[in-house]
Coordinates of C-alpha atoms in Angstrom, one line a residue:
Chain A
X14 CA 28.5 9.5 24.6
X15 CA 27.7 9.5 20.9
X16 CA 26.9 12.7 19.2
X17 CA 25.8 13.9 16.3
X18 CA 29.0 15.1 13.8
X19 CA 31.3 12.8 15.7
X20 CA 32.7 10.2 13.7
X21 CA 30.6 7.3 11.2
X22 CA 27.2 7.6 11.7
X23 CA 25.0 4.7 13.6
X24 CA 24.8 2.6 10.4
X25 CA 28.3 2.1 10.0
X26 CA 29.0 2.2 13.6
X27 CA 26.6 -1.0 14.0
X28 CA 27.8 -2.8 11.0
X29 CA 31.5 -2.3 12.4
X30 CA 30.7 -3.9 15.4
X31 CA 28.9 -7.1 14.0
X32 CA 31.5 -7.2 11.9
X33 CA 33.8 -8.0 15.1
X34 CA 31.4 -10.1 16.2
X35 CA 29.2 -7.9 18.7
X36 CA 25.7 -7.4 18.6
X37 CA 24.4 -4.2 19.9
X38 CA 21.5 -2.1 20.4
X39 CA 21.8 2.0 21.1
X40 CA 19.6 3.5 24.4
X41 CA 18.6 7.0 24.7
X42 CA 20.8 8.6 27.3
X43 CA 17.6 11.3 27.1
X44 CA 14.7 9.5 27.5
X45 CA 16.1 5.6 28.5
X46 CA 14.7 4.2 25.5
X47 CA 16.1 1.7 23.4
X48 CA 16.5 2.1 19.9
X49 CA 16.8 -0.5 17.1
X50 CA 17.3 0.1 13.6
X51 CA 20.5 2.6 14.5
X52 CA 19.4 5.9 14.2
X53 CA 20.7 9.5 14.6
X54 CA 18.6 10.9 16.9
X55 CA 15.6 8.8 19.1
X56 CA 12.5 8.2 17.6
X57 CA 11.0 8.9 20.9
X58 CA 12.7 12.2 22.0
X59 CA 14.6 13.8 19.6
X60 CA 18.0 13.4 21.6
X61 CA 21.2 12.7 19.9
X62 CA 22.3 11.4 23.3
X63 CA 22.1 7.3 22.0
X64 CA 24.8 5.1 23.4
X65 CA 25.0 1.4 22.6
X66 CA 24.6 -1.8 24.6
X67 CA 24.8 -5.4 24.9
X68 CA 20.5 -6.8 24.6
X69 CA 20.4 -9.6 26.6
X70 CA 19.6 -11.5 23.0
X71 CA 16.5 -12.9 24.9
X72 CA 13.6 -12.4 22.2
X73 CA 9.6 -13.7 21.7
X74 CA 8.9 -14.4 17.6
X75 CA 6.1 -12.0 16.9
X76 CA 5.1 -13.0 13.6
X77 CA 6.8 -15.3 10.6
X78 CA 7.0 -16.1 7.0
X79 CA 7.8 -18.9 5.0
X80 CA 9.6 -17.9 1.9
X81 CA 8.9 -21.1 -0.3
X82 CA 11.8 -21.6 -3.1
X83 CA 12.9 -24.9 -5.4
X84 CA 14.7 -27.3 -3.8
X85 CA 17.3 -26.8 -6.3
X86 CA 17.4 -23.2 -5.3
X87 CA 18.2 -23.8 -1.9
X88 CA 14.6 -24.5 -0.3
X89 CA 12.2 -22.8 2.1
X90 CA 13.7 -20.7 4.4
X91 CA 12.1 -18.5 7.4
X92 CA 11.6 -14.7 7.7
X93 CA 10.6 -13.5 11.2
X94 CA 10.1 -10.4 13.1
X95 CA 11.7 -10.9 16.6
X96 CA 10.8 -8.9 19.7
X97 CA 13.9 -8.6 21.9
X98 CA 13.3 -8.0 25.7
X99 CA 14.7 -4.2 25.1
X100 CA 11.4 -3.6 23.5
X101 CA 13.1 -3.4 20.1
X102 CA 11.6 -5.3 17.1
X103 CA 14.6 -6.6 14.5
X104 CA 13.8 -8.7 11.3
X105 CA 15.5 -12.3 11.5
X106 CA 15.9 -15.8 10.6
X107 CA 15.4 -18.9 13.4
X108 CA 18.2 -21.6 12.9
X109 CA 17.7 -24.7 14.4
X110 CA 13.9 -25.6 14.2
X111 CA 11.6 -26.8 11.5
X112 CA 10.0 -24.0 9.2
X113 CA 6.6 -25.3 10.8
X114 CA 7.5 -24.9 14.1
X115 CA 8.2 -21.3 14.4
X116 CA 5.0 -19.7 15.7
X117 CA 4.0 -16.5 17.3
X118 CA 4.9 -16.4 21.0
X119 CA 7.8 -18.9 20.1
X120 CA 11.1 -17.7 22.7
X121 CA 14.5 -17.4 21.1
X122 CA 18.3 -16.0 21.8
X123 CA 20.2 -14.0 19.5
X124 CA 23.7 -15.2 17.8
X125 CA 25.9 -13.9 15.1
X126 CA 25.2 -16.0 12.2
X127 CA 25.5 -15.2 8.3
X128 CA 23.2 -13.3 6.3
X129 CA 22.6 -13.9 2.6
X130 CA 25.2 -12.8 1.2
X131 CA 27.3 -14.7 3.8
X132 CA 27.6 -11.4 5.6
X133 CA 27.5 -11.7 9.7
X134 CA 23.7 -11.0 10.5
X135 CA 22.1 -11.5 13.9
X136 CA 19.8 -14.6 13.4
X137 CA 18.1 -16.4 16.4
X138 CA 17.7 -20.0 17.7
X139 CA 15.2 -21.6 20.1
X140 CA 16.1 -21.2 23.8
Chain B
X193 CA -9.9 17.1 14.5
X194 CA -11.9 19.5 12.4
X195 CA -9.7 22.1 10.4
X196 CA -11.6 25.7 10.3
X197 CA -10.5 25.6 6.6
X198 CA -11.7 22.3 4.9
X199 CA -11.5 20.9 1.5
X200 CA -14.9 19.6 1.2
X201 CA -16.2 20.1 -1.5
X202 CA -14.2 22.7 -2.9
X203 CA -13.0 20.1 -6.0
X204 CA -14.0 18.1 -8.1
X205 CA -13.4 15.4 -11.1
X206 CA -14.4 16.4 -14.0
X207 CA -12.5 13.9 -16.6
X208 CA -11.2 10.3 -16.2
X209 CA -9.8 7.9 -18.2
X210 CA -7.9 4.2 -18.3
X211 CA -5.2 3.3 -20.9
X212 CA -3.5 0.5 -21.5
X213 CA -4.8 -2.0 -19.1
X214 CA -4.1 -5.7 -19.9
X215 CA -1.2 -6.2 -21.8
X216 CA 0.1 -2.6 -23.8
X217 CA 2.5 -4.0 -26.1
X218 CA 5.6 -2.4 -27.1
X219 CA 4.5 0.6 -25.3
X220 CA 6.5 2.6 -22.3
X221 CA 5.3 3.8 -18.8
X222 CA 5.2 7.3 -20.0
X223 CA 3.2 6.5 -23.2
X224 CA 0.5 4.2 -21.2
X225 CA 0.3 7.4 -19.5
X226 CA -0.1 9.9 -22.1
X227 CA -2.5 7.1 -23.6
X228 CA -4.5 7.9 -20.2
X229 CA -4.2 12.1 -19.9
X230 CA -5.6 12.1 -23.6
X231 CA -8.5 10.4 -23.1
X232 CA -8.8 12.3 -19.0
X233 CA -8.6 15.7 -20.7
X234 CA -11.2 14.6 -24.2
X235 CA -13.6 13.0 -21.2
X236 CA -13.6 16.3 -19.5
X237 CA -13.3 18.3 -22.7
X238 CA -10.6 20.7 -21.4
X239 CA -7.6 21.3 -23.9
X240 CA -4.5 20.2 -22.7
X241 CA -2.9 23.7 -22.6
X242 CA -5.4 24.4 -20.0
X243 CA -3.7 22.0 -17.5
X244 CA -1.5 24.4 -15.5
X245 CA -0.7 21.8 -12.6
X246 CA 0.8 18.0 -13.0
X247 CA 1.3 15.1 -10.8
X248 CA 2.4 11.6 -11.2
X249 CA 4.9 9.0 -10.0
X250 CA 6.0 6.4 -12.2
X251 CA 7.8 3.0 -11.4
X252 CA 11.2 3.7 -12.5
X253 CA 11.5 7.5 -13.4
X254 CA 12.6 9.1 -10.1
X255 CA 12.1 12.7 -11.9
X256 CA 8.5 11.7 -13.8
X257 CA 6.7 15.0 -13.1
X258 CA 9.7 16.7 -15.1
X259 CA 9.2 13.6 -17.9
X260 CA 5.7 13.9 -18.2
X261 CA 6.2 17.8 -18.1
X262 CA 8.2 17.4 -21.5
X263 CA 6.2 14.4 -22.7
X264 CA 3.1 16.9 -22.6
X265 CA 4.7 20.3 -23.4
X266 CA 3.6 22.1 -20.6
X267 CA 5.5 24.4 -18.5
X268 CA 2.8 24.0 -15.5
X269 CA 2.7 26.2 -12.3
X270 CA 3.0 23.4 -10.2
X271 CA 4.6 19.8 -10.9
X272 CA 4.4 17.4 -8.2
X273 CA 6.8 13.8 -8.1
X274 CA 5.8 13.1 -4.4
X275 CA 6.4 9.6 -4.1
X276 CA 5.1 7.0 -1.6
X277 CA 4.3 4.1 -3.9
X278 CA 0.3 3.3 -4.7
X279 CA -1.3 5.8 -2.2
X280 CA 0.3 8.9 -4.2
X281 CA -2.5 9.6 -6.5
X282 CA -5.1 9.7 -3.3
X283 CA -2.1 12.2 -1.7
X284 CA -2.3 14.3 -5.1
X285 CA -6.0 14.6 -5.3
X286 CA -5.9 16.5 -1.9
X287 CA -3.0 18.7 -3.4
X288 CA -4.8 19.1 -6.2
X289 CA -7.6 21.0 -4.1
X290 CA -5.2 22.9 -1.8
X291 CA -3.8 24.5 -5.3
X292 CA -7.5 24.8 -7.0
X293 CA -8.7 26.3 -3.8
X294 CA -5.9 28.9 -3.1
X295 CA -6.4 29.5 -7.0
X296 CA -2.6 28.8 -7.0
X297 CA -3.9 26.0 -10.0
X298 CA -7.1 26.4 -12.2
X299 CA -6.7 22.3 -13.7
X300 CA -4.7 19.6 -12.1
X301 CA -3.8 16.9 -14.5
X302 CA -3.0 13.3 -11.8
X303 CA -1.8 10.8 -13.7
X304 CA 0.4 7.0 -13.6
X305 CA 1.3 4.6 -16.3
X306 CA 3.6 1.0 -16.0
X307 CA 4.0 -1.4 -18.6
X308 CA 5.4 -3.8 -16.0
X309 CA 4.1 -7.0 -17.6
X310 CA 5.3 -6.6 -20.9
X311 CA 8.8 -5.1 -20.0
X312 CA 9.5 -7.2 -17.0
X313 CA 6.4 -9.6 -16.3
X314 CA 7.3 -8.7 -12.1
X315 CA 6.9 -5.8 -10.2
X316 CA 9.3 -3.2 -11.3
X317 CA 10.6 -1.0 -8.9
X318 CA 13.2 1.5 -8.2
X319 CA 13.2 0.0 -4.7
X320 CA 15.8 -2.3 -2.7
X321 CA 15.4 -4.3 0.2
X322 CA 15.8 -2.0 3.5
X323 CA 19.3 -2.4 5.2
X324 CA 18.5 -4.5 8.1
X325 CA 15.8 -6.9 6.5
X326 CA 17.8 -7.1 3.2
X327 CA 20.4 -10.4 5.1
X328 CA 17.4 -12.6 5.8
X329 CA 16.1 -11.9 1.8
X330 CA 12.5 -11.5 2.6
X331 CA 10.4 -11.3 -1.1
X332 CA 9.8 -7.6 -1.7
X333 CA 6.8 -6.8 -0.6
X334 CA 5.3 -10.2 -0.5
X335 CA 6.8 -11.3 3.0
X336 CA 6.2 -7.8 4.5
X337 CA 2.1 -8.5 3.6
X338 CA 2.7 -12.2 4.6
X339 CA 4.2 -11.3 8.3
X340 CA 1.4 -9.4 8.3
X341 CA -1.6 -11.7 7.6
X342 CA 0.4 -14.2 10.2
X343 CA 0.1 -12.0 12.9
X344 CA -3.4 -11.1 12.0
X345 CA -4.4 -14.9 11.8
X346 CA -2.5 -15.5 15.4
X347 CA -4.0 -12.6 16.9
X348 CA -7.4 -13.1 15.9
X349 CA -7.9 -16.2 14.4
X350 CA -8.5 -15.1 10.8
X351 CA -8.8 -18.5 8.7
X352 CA -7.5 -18.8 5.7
X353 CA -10.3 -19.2 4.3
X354 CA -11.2 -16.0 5.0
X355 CA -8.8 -14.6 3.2
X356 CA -9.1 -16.9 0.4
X357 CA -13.0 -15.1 0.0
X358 CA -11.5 -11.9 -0.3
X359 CA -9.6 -13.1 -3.7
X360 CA -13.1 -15.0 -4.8
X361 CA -15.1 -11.8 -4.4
X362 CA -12.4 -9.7 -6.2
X363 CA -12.8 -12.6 -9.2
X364 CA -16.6 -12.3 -9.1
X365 CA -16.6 -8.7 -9.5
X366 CA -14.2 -9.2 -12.5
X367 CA -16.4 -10.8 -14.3
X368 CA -18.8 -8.1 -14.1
X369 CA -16.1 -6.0 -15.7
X370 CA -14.9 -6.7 -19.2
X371 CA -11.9 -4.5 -19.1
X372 CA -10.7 -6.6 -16.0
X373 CA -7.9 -9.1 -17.1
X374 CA -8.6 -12.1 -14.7
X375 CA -12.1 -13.3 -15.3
X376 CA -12.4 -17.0 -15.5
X377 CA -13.8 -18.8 -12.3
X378 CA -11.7 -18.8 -9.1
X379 CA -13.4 -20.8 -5.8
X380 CA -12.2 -20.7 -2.2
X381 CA -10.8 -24.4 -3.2
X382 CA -8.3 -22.9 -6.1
X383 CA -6.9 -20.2 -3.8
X384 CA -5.7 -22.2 -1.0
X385 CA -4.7 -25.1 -3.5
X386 CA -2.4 -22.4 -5.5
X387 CA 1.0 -22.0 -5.6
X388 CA 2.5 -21.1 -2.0
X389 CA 5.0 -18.3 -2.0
X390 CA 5.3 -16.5 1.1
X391 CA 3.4 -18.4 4.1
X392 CA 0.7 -18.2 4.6
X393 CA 0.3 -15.9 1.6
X394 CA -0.3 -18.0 -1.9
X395 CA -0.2 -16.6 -5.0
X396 CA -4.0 -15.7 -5.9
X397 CA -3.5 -13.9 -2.4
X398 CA -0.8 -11.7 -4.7
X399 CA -2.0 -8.5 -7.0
X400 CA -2.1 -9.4 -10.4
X401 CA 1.3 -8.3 -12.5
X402 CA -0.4 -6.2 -15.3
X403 CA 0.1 -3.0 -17.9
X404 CA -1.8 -0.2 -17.0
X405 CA -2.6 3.1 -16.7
X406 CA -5.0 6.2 -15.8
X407 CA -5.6 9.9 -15.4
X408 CA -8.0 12.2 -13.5
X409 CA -8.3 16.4 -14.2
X410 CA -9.3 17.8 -10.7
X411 CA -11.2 21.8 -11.1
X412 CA -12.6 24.0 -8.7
X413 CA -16.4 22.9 -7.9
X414 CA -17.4 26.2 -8.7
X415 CA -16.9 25.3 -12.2
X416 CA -16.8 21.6 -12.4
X417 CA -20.4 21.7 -14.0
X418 CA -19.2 22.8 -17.4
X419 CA -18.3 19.5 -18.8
X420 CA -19.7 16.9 -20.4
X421 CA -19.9 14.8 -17.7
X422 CA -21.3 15.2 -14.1
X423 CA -18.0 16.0 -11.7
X424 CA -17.4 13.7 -8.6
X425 CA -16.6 15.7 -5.9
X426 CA -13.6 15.7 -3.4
X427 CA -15.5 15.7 0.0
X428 CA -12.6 14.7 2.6
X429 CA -8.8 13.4 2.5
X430 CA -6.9 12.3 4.9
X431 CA -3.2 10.2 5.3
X432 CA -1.4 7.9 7.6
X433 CA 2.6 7.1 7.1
X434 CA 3.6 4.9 9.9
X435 CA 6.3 3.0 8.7
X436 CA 8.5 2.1 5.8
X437 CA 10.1 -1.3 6.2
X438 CA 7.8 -3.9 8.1
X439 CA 10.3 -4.5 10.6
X440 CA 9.4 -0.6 11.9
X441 CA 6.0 -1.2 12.0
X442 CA 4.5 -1.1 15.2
X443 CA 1.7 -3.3 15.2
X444 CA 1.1 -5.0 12.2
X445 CA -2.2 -5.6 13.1
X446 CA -3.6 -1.6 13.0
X447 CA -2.6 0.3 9.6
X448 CA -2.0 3.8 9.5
X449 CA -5.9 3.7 7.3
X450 CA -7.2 4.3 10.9
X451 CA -5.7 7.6 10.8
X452 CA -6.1 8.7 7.4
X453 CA -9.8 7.2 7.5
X454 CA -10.5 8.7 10.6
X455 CA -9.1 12.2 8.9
X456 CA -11.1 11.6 5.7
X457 CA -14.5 11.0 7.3
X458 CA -14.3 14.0 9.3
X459 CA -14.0 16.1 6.8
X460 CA -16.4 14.7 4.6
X461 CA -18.7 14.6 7.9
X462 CA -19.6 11.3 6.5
X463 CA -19.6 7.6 8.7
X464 CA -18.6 4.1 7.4
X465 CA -22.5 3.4 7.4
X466 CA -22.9 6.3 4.9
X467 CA -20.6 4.6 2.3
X468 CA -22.3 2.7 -0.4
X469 CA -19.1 2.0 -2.5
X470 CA -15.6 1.2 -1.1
X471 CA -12.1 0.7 -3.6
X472 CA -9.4 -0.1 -1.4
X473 CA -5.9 -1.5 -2.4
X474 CA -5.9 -4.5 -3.0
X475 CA -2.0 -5.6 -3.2
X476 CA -2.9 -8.5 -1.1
X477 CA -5.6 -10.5 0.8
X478 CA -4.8 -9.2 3.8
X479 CA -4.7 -5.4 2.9
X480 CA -8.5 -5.5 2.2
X481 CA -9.2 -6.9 5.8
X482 CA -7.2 -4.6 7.2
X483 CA -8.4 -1.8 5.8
X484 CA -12.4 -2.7 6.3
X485 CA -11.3 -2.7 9.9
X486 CA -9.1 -0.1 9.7
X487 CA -11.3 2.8 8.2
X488 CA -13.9 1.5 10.7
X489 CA -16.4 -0.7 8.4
X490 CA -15.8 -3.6 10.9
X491 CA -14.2 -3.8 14.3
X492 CA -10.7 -4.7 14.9
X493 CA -10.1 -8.7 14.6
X494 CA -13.6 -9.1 12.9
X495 CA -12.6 -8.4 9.2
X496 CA -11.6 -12.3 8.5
X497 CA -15.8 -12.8 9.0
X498 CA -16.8 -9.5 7.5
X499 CA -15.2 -10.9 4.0
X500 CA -16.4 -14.3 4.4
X501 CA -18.7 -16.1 2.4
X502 CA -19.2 -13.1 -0.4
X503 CA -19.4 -10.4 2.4
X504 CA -18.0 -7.9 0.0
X505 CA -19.0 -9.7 -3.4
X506 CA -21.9 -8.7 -5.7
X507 CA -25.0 -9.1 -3.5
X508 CA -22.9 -8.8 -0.4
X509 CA -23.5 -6.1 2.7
X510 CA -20.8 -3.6 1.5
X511 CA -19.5 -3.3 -2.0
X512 CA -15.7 -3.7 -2.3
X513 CA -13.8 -3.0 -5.3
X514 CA -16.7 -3.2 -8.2
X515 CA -13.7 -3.6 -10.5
X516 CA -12.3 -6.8 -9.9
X517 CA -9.5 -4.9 -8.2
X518 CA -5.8 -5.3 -8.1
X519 CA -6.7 -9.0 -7.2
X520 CA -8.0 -9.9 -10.5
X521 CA -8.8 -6.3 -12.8
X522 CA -5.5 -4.4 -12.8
X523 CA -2.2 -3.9 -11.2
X524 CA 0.4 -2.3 -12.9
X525 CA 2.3 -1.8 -9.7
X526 CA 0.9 1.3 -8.1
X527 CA -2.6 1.0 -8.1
X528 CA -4.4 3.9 -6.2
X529 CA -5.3 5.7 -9.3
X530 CA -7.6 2.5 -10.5
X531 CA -9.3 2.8 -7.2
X532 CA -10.6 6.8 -8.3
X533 CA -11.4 5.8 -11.6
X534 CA -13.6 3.5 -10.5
X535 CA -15.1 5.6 -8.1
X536 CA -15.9 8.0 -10.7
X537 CA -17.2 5.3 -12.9
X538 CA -19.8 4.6 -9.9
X539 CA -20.2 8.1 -9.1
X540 CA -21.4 9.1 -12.8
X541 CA -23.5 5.9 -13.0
X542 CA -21.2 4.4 -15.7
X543 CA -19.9 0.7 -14.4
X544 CA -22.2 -1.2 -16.5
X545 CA -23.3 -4.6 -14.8
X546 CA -21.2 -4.0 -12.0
X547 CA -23.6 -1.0 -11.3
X548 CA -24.6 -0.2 -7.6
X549 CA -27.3 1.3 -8.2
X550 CA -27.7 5.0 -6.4
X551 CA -24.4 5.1 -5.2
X552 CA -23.6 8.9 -3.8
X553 CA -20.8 8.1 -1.6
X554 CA -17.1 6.2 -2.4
X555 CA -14.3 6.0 -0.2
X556 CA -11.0 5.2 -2.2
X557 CA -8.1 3.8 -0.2
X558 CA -4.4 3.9 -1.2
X559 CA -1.7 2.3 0.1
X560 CA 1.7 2.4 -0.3
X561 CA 5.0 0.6 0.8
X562 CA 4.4 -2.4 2.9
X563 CA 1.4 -1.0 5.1
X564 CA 3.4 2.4 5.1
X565 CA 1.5 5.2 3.8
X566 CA -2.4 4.9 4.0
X567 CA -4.5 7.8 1.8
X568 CA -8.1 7.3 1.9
X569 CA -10.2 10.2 -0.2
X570 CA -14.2 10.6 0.1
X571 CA -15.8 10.9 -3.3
X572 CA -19.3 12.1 -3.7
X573 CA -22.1 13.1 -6.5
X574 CA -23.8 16.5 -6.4
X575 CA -26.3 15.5 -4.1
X576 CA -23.6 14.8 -1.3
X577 CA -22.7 18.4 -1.2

């Protein structure tokens, strides 16, 4: 059980583990919710009482961007929100699909991909 | 919910001024705003010493209330920094009354200043990107509004032409205004031809990148009669912080202005029908049909068609941002204290060509963040009391 004093807090904690190549989410041993950004105590109890567990990575886009940059900049890329089955929404990028593609509703599963400063990040592909 | 102990009508405006708006040259933050509090306090004809109570929040300085302090020599009773982007001037106005009417303040000086354009010619901001959206480099804040407006268009079939009208009626009003710094000709056509930046958002969806400043003294009504000018009264106030990153937002569809309408209407014991002038926040085309919906001028999902076709233009049903707004008057960066000057500026009978005539009632609307904080305040002449 995680607890509050015990050790890094949820930040590091979660940035620890992506850096070993895990991707996971914390759940309110109080109140059974799950909880995504990390946090200290849940947003929908109060209890200190989060764990962490695997997400099933299954998601639903729930609304994108197109960032549009030069060509010579690097070129468009996507910005998405992400709805994870968990119930959790997560900021992301979708791999593996044409900007234009990417639509509301669109279903997706999560990987450990890079970030933008080549940092592991949790980005998403179509399923 | 109706508090026992309201603020209605228990403060008032009695002095407003702009500074700098445009392009202020060679001039900082804190001198756009000095700029502004002089000409606040000579509208209102109070000495400065009076002024026992400050409040600002400027782009950079994360201690401004203590700069503007020493900028002003004052040693007030009450200085107050509270930060939560462009919706903090519509937060301090209802300080401002809790002080005046406890008579822990007898003048509140509110005032902002950013000479963004000139010392940076972007947004300046003491902000990063959050830690979990910052890997997939989302433009700060202009994908937070985009996501935004594509959930809004998916949900409920907003066009985007819709939101192009909200820009064109921001542009017509402008050029009703000749202190607004955008005022040649913009169509429907030139918005969704301009430059795309953050999908579907283009950039005459975006604020305009500005100088800019203002300043508003808030007294007890009881007394807001002896000044030159006729004081615009604070009749309700009400916030909504839901949020701070985008990716925390619950529905990104309903804006915490539902709340902090909803709040601000009560207490005034006014209704959306009663408004005849409305200044919301402009940062983008979206926020505007949000908020109409939001704060209750138009149902949810309906605010695409409520803007269309000069809905909220000059000669439209509801008057939206009379001063060209942060679209195409002013936007300095944090732009809720435009939206009370201009309320004033109706209130008092003052706007010029961009008149509407009779107007008794404004509702001002900040907002701050990405969607975060939502402050909406009620203004009103005498004969709203």
């Amino acid at each position: 059980m995680a607890g509050i004093g015990q050790g890094p807090g949820p930040d590091a904690v979660f940035a620890a583990k992506l850096a070993e190549g895990v991707f996971e989410i914390q759940k309110c041993g109080g109140c059974g919710t799950h909880v995504f950004h990390p946090r200290v105590i849940c947003p929908a109890c109060g209890s200190a009482d989060l764990g962490w567990i695997a997400p099933t990575g299954r998601g639903t886009v729930y609304a994108r961007t197109v960032v549009r940059r030069k060509p010579e900049r690097g070129g468009d890329y996507n910005v998405v929100l992400v709805d994870l089955e968990e119930g959790v929404r997560m900021m992301s990028r979708i791999d593996g699909i044409a900007h234009d593609q990417i639509v509301a509703g669109l279903k997706v599963t999560a990987s450990i991909g890079e970030g933008a400063e080549g940092d592991p990040a949790v980005v998403f592909r179509p399923e | 919910m109706r508090s026992k102990l309201s603020l209605r009508g228990k403060a008032a405006i009695v002095g407003a001024a702009l500074a700098g708006c445009g392009e202020a040259h060679g001039k900082s933050s804190m001198e756009i705003t000095i700029e502004g509090v002089h000409g606040a306090l000579a509208d209102a004809g109070i000495a400065l010493g009076e002024v026992d109570a400050i409040a600002t929040c400027q782009p950079l300085d994360m201690l401004s209330g203590l700069t503007l302090a020493q900028e002003l020599g004052l040693n007030p009773r009450f200085t107050m920094n509270n930060r939560m982007g462009g919706s903090s001037f519509l937060s301090h106005t209802l300080w401002a009354a809790m002080l005046l009417e406890l008579r822990l303040a007898d003048t509140v000086l509110i005032c902002y200043g950013s000479n963004q354009r000139t010392a940076s010619g972007k947004l300046m901001t003491a902000l990063g990107l959050p830690t979990y959206e910052a890997p997939y480099k989302p433009l700060f804040p202009l994908s937070s509004y985009a996501l935004a407006a594509d959930r809004h268009m998916t949900q409920f079939g907003t066009t985007r032409e819709q939101l192009a009208d909200v820009a064109v009626a921001a542009r017509a009003w402008a050029k009703k205004n000749p202190d607004a710094f955008m005022r040649d000709p913009l169509t429907r056509e030139d918005v969704i031809a301009s430059r795309p930046v953050s999908d579907p958002l283009r950039v005459r969806d975006c604020c305009l990148v500005t100088d800019g400043g203002g300043a508003i003294v808030m007294r007890r009504a009881e007394t807001a009669k002896d000044h030159p000018r006729p004081p615009v009264y604070l009749l309700g106030g009400g916030e909504g912080t839901t949020h701070r990153d985008i990716s925390e937002m619950a529905d990104l569809t309903v804006t915490g202005a539902a709340q902090s309408g909803r709040t601000a209407m009560d207490m005034a014991g006014v209704k959306p029908a009663d408004i005849d002038v409305v200044q919301l926040y402009d940062a983008f085309t979206i926020n505007v049909i949000l908020f109409l919906e939001d704060l209750g001028f138009c149902k949810k999902g309906e605010g695409g068609a409520f803007v269309a076709n000069g809905g909220i233009a000059p000669g439209g049903h509801l008057p939206v941002n009379t001063n060209g707004g942060g679209l195409s008057c002013v936007h300095p960066g944090m732009y809720g204290i435009f939206t009370l000057v201009e309320a004033v500026r109706q209130l008092r009978g003052e706007a010029g060509d961009r008149q509407i005539d009779g107007a008794e009632l404004v509702l001002a609307h900040g907002n701050g963040g990405v969607l975060s904080s939502q402050v909406t305040n009620i203004l009103g002449t005498e004969a709203t009391l």
